[in-house]
Coordinates of C-alpha atoms in Angstrom, one line a residue:
X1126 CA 0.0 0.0 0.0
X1127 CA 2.7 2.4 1.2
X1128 CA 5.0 1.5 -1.8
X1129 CA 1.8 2.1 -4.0
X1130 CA 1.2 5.8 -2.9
X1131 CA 5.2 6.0 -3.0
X1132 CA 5.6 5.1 -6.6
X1133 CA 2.3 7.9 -7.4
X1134 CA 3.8 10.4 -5.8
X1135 CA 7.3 10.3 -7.3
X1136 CA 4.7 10.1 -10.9
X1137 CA 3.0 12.9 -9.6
X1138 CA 6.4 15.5 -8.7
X1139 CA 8.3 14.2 -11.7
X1140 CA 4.8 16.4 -13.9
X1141 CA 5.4 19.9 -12.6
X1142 CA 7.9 21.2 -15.1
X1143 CA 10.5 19.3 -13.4
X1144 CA 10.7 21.6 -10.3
X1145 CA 10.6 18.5 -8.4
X1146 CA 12.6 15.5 -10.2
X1147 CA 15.3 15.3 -7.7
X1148 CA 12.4 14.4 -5.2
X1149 CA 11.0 12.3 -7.7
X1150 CA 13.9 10.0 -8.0
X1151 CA 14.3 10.2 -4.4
X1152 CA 11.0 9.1 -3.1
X1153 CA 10.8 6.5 -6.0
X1154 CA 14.2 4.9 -4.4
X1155 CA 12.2 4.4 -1.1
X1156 CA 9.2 2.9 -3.1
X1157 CA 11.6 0.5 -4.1
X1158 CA 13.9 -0.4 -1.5
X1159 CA 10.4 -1.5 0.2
X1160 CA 9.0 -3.4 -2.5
X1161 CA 12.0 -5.3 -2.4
X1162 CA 11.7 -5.2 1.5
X1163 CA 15.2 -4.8 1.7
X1164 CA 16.5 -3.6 4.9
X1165 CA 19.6 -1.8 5.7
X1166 CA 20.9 -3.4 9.0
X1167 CA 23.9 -1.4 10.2
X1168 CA 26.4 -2.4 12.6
X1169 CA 27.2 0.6 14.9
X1170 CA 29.3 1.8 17.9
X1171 CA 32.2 2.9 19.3
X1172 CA 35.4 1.6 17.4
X1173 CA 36.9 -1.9 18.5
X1174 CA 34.6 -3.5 20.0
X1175 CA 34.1 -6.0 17.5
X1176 CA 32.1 -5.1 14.7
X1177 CA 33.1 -6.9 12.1
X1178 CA 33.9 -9.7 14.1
X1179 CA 30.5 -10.2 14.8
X1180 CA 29.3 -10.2 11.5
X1181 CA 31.4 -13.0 10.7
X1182 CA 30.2 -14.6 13.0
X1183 CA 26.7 -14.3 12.2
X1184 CA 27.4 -15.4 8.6
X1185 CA 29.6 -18.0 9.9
X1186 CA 32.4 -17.0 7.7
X1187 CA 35.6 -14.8 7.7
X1188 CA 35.6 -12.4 5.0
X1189 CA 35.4 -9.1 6.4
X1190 CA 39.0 -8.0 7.9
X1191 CA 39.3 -7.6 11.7
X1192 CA 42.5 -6.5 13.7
X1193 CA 43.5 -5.1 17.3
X1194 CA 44.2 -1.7 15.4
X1195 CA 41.3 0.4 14.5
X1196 CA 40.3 -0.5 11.0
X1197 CA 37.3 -0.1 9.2
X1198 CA 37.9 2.7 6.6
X1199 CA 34.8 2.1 4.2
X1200 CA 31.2 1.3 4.6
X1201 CA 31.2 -2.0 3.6
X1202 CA 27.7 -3.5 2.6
X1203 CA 26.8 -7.0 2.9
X1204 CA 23.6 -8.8 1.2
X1205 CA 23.1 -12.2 0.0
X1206 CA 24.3 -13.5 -3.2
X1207 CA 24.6 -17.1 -4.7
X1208 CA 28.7 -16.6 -5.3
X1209 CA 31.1 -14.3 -3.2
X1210 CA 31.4 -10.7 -4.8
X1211 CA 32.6 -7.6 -3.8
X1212 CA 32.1 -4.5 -6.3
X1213 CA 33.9 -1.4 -5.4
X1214 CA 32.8 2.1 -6.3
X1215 CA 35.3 5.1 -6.6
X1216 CA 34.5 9.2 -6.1
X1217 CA 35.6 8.9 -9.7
X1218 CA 32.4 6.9 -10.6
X1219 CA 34.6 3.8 -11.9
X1220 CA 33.9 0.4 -10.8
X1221 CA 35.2 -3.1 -10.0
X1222 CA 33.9 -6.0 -9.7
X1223 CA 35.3 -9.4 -8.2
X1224 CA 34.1 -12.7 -7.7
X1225 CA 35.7 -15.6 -4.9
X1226 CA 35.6 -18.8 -4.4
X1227 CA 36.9 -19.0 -1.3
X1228 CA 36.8 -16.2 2.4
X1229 CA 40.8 -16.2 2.4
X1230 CA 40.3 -14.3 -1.3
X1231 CA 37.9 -12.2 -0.3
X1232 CA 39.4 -11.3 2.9
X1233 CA 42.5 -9.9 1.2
X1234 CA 41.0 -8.0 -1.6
X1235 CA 38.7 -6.8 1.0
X1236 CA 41.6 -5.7 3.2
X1237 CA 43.0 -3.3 0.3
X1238 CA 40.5 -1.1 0.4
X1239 CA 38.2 -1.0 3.6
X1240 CA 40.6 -0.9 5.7
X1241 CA 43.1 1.9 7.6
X1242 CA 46.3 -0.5 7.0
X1243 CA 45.2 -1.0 3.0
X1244 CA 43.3 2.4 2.6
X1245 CA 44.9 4.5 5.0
X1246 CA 42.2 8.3 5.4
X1247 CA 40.7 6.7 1.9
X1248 CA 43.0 7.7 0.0
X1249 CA 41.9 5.8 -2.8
X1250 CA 38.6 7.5 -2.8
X1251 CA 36.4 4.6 -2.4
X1252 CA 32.7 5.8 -2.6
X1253 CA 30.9 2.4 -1.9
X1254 CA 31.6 -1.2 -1.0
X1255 CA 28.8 -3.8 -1.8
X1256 CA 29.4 -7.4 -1.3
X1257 CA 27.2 -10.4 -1.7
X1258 CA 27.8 -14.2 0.5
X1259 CA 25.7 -17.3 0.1
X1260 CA 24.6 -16.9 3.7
X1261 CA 21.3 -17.9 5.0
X1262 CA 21.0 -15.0 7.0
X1263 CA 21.3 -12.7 4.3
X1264 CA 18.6 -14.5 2.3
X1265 CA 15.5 -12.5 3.3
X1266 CA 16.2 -9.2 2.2
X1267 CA 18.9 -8.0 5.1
X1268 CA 21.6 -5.9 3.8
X1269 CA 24.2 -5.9 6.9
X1270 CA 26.3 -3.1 6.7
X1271 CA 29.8 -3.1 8.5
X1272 CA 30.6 0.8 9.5
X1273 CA 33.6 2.6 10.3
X1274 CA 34.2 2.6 14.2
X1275 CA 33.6 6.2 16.0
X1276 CA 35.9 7.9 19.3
X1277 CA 38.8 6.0 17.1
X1278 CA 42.2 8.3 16.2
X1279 CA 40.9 8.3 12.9
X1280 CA 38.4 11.5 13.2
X1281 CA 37.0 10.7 9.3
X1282 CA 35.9 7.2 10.1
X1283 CA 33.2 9.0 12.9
X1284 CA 32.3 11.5 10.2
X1285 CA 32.1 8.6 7.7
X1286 CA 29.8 6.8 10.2
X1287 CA 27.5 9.8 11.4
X1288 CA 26.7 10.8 7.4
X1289 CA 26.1 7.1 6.8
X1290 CA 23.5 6.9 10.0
X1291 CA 20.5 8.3 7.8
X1292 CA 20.5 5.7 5.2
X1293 CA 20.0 3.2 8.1
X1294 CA 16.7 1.5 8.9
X1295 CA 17.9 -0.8 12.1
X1296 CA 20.9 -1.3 14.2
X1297 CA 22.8 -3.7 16.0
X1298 CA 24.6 -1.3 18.9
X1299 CA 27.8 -3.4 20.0
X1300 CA 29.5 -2.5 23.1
X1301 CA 32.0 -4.2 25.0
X1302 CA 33.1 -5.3 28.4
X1303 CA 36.2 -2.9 28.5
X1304 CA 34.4 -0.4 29.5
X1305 CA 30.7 -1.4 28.8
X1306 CA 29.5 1.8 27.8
X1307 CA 31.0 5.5 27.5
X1308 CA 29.6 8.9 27.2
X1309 CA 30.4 9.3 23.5
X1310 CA 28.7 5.8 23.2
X1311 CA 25.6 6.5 25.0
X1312 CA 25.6 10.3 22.7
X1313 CA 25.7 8.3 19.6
X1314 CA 22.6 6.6 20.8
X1315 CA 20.5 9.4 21.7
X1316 CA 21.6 10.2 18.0
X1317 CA 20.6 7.1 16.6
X1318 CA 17.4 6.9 18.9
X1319 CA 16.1 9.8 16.5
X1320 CA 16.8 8.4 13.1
X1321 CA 15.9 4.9 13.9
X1322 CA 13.7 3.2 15.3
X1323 CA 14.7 -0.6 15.8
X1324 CA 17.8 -1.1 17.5
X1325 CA 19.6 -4.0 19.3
X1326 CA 22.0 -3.6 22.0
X1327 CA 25.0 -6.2 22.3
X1328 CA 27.4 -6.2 25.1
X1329 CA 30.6 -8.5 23.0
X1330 CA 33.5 -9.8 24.6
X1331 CA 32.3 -11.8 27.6
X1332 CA 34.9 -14.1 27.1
X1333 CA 37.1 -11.2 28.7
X1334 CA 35.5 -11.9 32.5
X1335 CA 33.7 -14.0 34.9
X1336 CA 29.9 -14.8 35.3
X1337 CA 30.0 -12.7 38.1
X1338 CA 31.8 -9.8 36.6
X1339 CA 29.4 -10.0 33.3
X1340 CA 26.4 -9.3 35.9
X1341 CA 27.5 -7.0 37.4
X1342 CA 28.5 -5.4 34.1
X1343 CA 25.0 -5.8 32.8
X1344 CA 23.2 -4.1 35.3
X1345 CA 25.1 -1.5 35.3
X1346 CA 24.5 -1.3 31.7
X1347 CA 21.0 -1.8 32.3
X1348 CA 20.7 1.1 34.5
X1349 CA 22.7 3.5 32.8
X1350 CA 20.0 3.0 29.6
X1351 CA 17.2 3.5 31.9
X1352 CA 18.4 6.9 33.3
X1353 CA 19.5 7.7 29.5
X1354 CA 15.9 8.6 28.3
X1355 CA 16.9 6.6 25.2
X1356 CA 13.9 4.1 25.6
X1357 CA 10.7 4.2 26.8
X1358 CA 11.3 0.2 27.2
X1359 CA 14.7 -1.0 28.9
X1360 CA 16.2 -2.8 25.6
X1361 CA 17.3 -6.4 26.4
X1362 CA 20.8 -6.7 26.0
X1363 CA 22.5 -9.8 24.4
X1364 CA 25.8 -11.2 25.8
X1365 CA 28.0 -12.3 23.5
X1366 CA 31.5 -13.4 22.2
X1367 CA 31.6 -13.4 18.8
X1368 CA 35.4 -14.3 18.6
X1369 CA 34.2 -17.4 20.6
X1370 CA 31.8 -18.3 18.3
X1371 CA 34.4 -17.9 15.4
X1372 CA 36.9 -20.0 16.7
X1373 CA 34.3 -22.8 18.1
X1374 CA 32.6 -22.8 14.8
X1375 CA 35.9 -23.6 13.5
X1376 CA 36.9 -26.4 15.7
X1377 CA 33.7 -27.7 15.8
X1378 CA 32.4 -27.3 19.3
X1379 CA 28.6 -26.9 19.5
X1380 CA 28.8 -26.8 23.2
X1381 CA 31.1 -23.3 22.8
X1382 CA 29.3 -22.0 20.2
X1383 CA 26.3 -22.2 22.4
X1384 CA 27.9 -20.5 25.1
X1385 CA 29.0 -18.0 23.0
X1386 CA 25.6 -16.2 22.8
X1387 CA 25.2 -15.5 19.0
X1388 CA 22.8 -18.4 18.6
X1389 CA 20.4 -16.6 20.6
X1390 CA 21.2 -13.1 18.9
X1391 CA 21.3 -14.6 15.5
X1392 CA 17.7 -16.5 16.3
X1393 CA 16.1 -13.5 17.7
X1394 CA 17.1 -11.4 14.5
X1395 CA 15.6 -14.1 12.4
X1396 CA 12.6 -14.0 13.8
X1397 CA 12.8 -10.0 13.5
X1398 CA 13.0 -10.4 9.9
X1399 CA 9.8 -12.8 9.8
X1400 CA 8.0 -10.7 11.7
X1401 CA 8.8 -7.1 12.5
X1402 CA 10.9 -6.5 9.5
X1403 CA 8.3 -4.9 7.8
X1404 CA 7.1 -2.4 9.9
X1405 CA 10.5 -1.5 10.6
X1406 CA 11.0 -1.0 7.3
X1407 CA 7.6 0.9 6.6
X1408 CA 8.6 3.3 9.2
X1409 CA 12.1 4.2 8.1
X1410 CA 11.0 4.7 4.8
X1411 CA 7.9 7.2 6.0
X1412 CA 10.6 8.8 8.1
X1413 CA 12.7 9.7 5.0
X1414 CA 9.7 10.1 3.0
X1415 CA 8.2 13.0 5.3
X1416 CA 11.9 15.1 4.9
X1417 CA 12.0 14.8 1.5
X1418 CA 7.7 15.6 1.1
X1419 CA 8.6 18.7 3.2
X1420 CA 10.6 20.1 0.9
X1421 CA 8.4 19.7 -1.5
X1422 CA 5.6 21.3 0.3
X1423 CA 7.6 24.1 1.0
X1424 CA 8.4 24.8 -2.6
X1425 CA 4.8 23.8 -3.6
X1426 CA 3.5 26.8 -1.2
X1427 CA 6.0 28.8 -2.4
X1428 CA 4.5 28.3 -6.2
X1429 CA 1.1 28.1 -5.4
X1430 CA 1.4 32.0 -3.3
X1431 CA 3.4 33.2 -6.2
X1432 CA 0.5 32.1 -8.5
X1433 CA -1.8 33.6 -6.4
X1434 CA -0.5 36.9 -6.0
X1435 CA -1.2 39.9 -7.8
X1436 CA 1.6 41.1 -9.9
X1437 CA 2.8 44.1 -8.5
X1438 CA 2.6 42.3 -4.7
X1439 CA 4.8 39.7 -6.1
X1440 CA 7.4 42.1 -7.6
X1441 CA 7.3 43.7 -4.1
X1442 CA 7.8 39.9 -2.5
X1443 CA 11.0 39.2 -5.0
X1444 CA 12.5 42.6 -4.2
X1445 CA 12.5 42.0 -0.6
X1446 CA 13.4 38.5 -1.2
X1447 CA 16.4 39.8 -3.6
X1448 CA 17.1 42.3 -1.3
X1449 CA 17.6 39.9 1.5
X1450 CA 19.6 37.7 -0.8
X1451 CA 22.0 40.4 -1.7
X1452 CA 22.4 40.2 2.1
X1453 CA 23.1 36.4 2.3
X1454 CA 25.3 37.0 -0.5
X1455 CA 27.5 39.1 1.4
X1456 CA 27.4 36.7 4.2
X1457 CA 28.4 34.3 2.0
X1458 CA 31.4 36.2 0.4
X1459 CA 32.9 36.8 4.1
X1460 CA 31.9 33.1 4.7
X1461 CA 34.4 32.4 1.5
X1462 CA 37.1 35.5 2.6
X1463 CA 36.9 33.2 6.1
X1464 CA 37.6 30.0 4.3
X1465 CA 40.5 31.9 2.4
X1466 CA 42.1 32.6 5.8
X1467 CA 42.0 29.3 6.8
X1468 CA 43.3 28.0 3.9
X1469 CA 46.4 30.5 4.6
X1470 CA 46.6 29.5 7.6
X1471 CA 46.9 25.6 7.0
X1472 CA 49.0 26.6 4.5
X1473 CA 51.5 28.2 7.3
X1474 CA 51.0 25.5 9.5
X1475 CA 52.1 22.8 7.2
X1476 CA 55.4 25.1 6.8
X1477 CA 56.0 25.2 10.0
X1478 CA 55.4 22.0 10.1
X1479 CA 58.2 20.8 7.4
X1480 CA 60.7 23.8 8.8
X1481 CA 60.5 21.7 12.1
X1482 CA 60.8 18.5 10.1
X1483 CA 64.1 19.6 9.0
X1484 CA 65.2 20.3 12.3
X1485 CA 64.3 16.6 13.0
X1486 CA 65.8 15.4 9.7
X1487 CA 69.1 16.9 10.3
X1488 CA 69.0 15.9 14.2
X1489 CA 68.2 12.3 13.7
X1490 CA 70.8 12.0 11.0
X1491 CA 73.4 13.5 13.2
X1492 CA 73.0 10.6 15.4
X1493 CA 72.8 7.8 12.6
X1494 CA 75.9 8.9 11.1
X1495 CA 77.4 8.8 14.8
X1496 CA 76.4 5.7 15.4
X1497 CA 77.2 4.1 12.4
X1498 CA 80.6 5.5 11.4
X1499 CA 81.7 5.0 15.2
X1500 CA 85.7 4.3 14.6
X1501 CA 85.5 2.6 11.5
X1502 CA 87.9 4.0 8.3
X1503 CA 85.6 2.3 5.7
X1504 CA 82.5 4.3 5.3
X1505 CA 80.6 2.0 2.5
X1506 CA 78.2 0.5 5.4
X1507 CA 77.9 4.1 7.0
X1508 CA 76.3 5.0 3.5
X1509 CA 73.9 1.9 3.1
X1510 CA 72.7 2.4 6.3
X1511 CA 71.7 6.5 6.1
X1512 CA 70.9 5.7 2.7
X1513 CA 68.2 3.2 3.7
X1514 CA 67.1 4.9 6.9
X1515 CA 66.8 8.3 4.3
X1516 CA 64.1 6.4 2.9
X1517 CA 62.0 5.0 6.1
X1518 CA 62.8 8.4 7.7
X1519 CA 61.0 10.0 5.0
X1520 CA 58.0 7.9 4.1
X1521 CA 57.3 7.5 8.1
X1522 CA 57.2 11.1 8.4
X1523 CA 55.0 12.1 5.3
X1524 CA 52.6 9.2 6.6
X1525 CA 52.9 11.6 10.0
X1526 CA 52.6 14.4 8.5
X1527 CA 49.5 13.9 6.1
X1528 CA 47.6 12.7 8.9
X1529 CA 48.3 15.9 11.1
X1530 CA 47.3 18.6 8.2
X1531 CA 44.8 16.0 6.8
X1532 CA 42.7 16.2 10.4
X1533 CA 43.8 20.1 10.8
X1534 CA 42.1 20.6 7.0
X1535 CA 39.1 18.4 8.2
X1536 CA 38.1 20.1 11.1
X1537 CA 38.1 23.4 9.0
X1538 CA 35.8 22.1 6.9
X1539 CA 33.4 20.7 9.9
X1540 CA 33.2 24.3 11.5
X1541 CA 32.3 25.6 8.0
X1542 CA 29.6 22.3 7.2
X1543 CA 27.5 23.2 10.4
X1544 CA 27.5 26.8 9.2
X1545 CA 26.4 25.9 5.8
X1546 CA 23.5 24.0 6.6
X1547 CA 22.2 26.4 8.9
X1548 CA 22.9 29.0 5.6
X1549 CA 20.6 26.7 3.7
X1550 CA 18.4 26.6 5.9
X1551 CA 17.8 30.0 6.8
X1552 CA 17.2 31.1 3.3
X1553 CA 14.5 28.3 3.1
X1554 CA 13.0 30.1 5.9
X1555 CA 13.7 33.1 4.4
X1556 CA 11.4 32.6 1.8
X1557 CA 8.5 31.5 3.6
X1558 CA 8.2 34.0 6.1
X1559 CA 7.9 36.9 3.2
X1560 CA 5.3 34.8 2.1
X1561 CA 3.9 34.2 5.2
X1562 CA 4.2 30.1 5.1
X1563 CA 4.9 28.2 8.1
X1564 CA 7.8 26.3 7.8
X1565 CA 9.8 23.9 9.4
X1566 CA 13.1 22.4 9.7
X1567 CA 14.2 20.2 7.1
X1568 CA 17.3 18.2 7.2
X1569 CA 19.5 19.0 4.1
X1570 CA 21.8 16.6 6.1
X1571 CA 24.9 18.5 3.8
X1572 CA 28.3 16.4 4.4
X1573 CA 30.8 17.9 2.6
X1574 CA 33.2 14.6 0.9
X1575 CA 36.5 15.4 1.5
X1576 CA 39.6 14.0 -1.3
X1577 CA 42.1 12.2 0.9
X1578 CA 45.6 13.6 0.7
X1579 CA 47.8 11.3 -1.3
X1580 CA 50.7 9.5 0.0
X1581 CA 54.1 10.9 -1.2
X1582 CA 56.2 8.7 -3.8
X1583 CA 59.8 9.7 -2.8
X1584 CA 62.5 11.5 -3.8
X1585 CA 65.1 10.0 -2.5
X1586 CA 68.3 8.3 -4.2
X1587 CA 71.1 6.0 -2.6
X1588 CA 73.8 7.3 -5.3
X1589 CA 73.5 10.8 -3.8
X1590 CA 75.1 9.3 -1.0
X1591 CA 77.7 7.4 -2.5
X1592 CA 81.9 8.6 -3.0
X1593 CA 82.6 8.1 -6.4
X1594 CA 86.0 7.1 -5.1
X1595 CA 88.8 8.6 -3.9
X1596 CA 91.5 10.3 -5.5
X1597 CA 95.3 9.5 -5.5
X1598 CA 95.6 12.7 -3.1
X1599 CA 93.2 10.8 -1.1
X1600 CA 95.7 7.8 -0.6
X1601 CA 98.5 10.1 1.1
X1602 CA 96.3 11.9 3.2
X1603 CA 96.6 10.9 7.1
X1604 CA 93.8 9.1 8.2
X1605 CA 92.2 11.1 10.8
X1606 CA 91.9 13.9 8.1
X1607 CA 90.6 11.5 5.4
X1608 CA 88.2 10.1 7.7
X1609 CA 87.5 13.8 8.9
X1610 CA 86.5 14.6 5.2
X1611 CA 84.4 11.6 4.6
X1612 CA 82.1 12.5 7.3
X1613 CA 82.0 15.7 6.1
X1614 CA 81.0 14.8 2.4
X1615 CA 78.4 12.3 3.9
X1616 CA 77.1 14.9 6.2
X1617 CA 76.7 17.3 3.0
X1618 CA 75.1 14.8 0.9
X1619 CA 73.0 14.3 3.8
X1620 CA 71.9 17.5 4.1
X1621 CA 71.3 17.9 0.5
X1622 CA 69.2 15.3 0.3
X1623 CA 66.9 16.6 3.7
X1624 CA 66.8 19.8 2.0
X1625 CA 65.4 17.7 -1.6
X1626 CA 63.4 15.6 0.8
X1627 CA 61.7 18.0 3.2
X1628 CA 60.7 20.3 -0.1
X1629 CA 59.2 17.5 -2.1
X1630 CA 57.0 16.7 0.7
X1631 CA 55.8 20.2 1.7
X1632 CA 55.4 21.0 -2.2
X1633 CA 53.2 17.9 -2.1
X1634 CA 51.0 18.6 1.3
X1635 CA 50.7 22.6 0.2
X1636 CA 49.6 21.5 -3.5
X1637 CA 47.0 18.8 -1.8
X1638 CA 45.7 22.0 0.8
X1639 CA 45.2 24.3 -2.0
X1640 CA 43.3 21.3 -4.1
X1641 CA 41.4 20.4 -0.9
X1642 CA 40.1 23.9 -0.1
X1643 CA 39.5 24.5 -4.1
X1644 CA 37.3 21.8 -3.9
X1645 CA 35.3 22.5 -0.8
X1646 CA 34.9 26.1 -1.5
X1647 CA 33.4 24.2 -5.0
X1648 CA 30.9 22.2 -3.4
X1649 CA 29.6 25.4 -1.5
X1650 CA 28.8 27.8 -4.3
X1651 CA 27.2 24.3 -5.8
X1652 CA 24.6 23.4 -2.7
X1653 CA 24.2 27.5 -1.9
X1654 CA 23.4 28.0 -5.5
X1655 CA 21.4 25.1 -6.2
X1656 CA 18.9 26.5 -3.1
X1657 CA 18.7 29.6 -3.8
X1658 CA 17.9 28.6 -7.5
X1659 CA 14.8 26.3 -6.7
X1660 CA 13.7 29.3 -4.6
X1661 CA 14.2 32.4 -7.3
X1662 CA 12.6 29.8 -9.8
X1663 CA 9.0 30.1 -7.6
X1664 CA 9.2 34.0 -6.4

């Protein structure tokens, strides 16, 4: 019924002389996401505490990568399929597609590119992950979806996870023993408690205490959900280990896979999908059917006063409106002068950042060429071995250093985000109150993509470190003033090459900066202008 009047509505905005086709498509992606009655089951919370462990688990296999480090880089989808696949999606709009025949395949093409180790910040701009498994589980329309970790050092894996929260229709919340539940863990709750309405709380990792310890844990969990607010019911809460289960599935021990708790978890969600799936579904999708319908009411009111309206009313109404867009217009043109600044200033940072570098550079290899040359006349191994620490020196650092800038850049563009979508919506608002329409908040959920800074290739070259022999004259020199000026030509080369290294990489960072802020300052005009558009295209 509900995908009925779903699919007529998206026929009905896609008539109006297209004002409303984005809507269309929009609403008509809902219509059939529940006609399929596929459901979007995301795996949240804070970041190791087992995530993808437990999905594995679930599935019974061991596909999806898990570590001690944090790791999840990607949203990776998972939904049932008769042959393993995995198609990755780039920024670029490019594709690839692979098909498995075995987990251990899967798990290391996986590992390339949804995780921190493989795909360290992104960097290969993967949009989308979407994988199919011949899993039982999977077979009635679940789409399992294995999410970036949040409180982790990686800030961008919590953004990735917070702009990926709307999509969601359910949620498995995992916690852990170690601690059972923080503040940021019980915030990202109250976030999801908004946006979704069917979620299941799993404390993982009881293989890491006693029975008696585990109670204890759980009422306290218990309690601290109660006084939350979160629920108006006091959710059960489903002990588990899922790397238990794992390892008992693999040996074959019923008995500990029992224990394990994911039988009763995995039973429970089953009979979710049998019978509550549905209306779970029906009221996600009504959810993000009213946001997108309010839009369209707005504009619709919008139209329907400027059709109303006598002429030389409605020239009045646009010159106010223009007036109060030449306004927003200024505001927006400080907004960018601000985001100029900043630039600047990242831009200084990351010099001061390499300056200091070469300070570091030039200290460090002081003490390698110390170290290495102690009392020795032949200095062949002194150069291998600053040759080859020139190169892990380097790459270590730029790894350092893009990370630092890259999170610096980042949280410039999240002060500037929050800012824009209030901008948006205010000249929504704007517009209604010169027409005297009531209007309401609408959640243009903006999340500005940021490109990943690129790892640096190099620049550095063992032969600039090498003699290229020495002279006759060299031969009748004493030694303690031959060995005096071998450490001198090494420390010169040395330097030389700091000097060739440290540029190359702040060349790099400054030209990625520049690139990064070109871009954002891109999307901006884009989103600003496309609002302003649909509303000068009614007044």
């Amino acid at each position: 019924m509900l995908c009925n009047k779903l699919q007529t509505i998206s026929i009905t905005l896609k008539n109006p002389g297209g004002l409303f086709i984005k809507h269309a498509e929009k609403i008509n992606e809902l219509a059939g996401q529940l006609e399929e009655e596929k459901l979007n089951l995301a795996v949240l919370g804070q970041f190791k505490r087992g995530k993808s462990t437990l999905i594995n688990a679930l599935l019974k296999a061991a596909f999806l990568p898990a570590a001690v480090l944090p790791l999840t880089a990607v949203p990776t989808k998972v939904s049932y399929g008769k042959r393993r696949s995995v198609q990755i999606t780039f920024e670029t709009a490019d594709s690839e597609t692979k098909k498995f025949d075995d987990d251990e395949s899967m798990l290391l093409y996986l590992n390339s590119f949804v995780t921190e180790e493989g795909n360290p910040c992104n960097i290969k701009n993967v949009k989308d992950v979407e994988t199919e498994y011949p899993s039982e589980f999977l077979s009635k329309g679940i789409v399992l979806i294995d999410t970036p970790g949040t409180g982790s050092t990686y800030r961008h894996n919590t953004e990735t996870t917070m702009e990926f929260i709307d999509s969601c229709d359910a949620a498995l919340f995992v916690l852990s023993v170690d601690p059972p539940i923080t503040e940021n863990e019980l915030n990202l709750i109250r976030f999801i408690r908004e946006r979704i309405s069917k979620i299941f709380i799993i404390l993982n990792k009881t293989d890491y205490c006693s029975e008696h310890e585990l109670s204890k844990i759980s009422d306290f969990l218990i309690r601290t959900l109660e006084n939350s607010g979160c629920f108006k019911i006091t959710p059960f809460i489903y002990k588990i280990s899922a790397l238990n289960a794992l390892q008992a599935k693999e040996g074959k021990e019923p008995y500990a896979y029992e224990k394990s708790g994911i039988p009763m978890l995995e039973a429970d969600l089953i009979s979710f999908f049998k019978t509550g799936k549905k209306e779970v579904l029906k009221n996600a999708v009504k959810r993000k059917s009213i946001m997108i319908l309010r839009e369209v009411i707005l504009q619709a009111e919008l139209n329907i006063k400027a059709l109303e309206m006598p002429l030389d009313e409605l020239r009045q109404k646009r010159e106010d409106f223009e007036m109060k867009l030449v306004c927003l217009k200024n505001d927006r043109e400080s907004f960018f002068d601000l985001v100029s600044i900043d630039k600047k200033n990242t831009v200084s940072f990351c010099k001061g950042q390499m300056a200091a570098l070469k300070i570091n550079a030039t200290e460090h290899f002081d003490r390698v060429l110390k170290s290495a040359a102690g009392t020795n006349q032949d200095f062949s191994d002194t150069e291998k071995i600053i040759a080859e620490d020139i190169v892990n020196f380097f790459s270590k650092e730029f790894e350092r250093e893009a990370k630092v800038i890259n999170e610096r850049t980042e949280e410039v563009f999240r002060k500037y985000t929050g800012q824009l979508n209030s901008h948006v919506d205010n000249i929504r608002f704007m517009a209604a109150s010169i027409f005297n329409i009531e209007c309401s908040h609408i959640d243009t959920n903006i999340a500005i993509r940021k490109k990943r800074l690129p790892y640096w290739t190099g620049q550095v070259s063992e032969k600039s470190l090498i003699s290229s022999g020495n002279t006759f004259f060299d031969f009748l020199l004493p030694v303690k003033i031959k060995r005096e000026k071998e450490i001198t030509r090494i420390n010169e080369n040395t330097a030389t090459l700091i000097i060739n290294n440290v540029e190359n990489m702040r060349w790099s960072l400054i030209q990625n900066i520049e690139s990064l802020f070109r871009e954002f300052v891109s999307d901006i005009s884009r989103k600003l202008n496309e609002t302003i558009d649909d509303v000068v295209r009614i007044v």
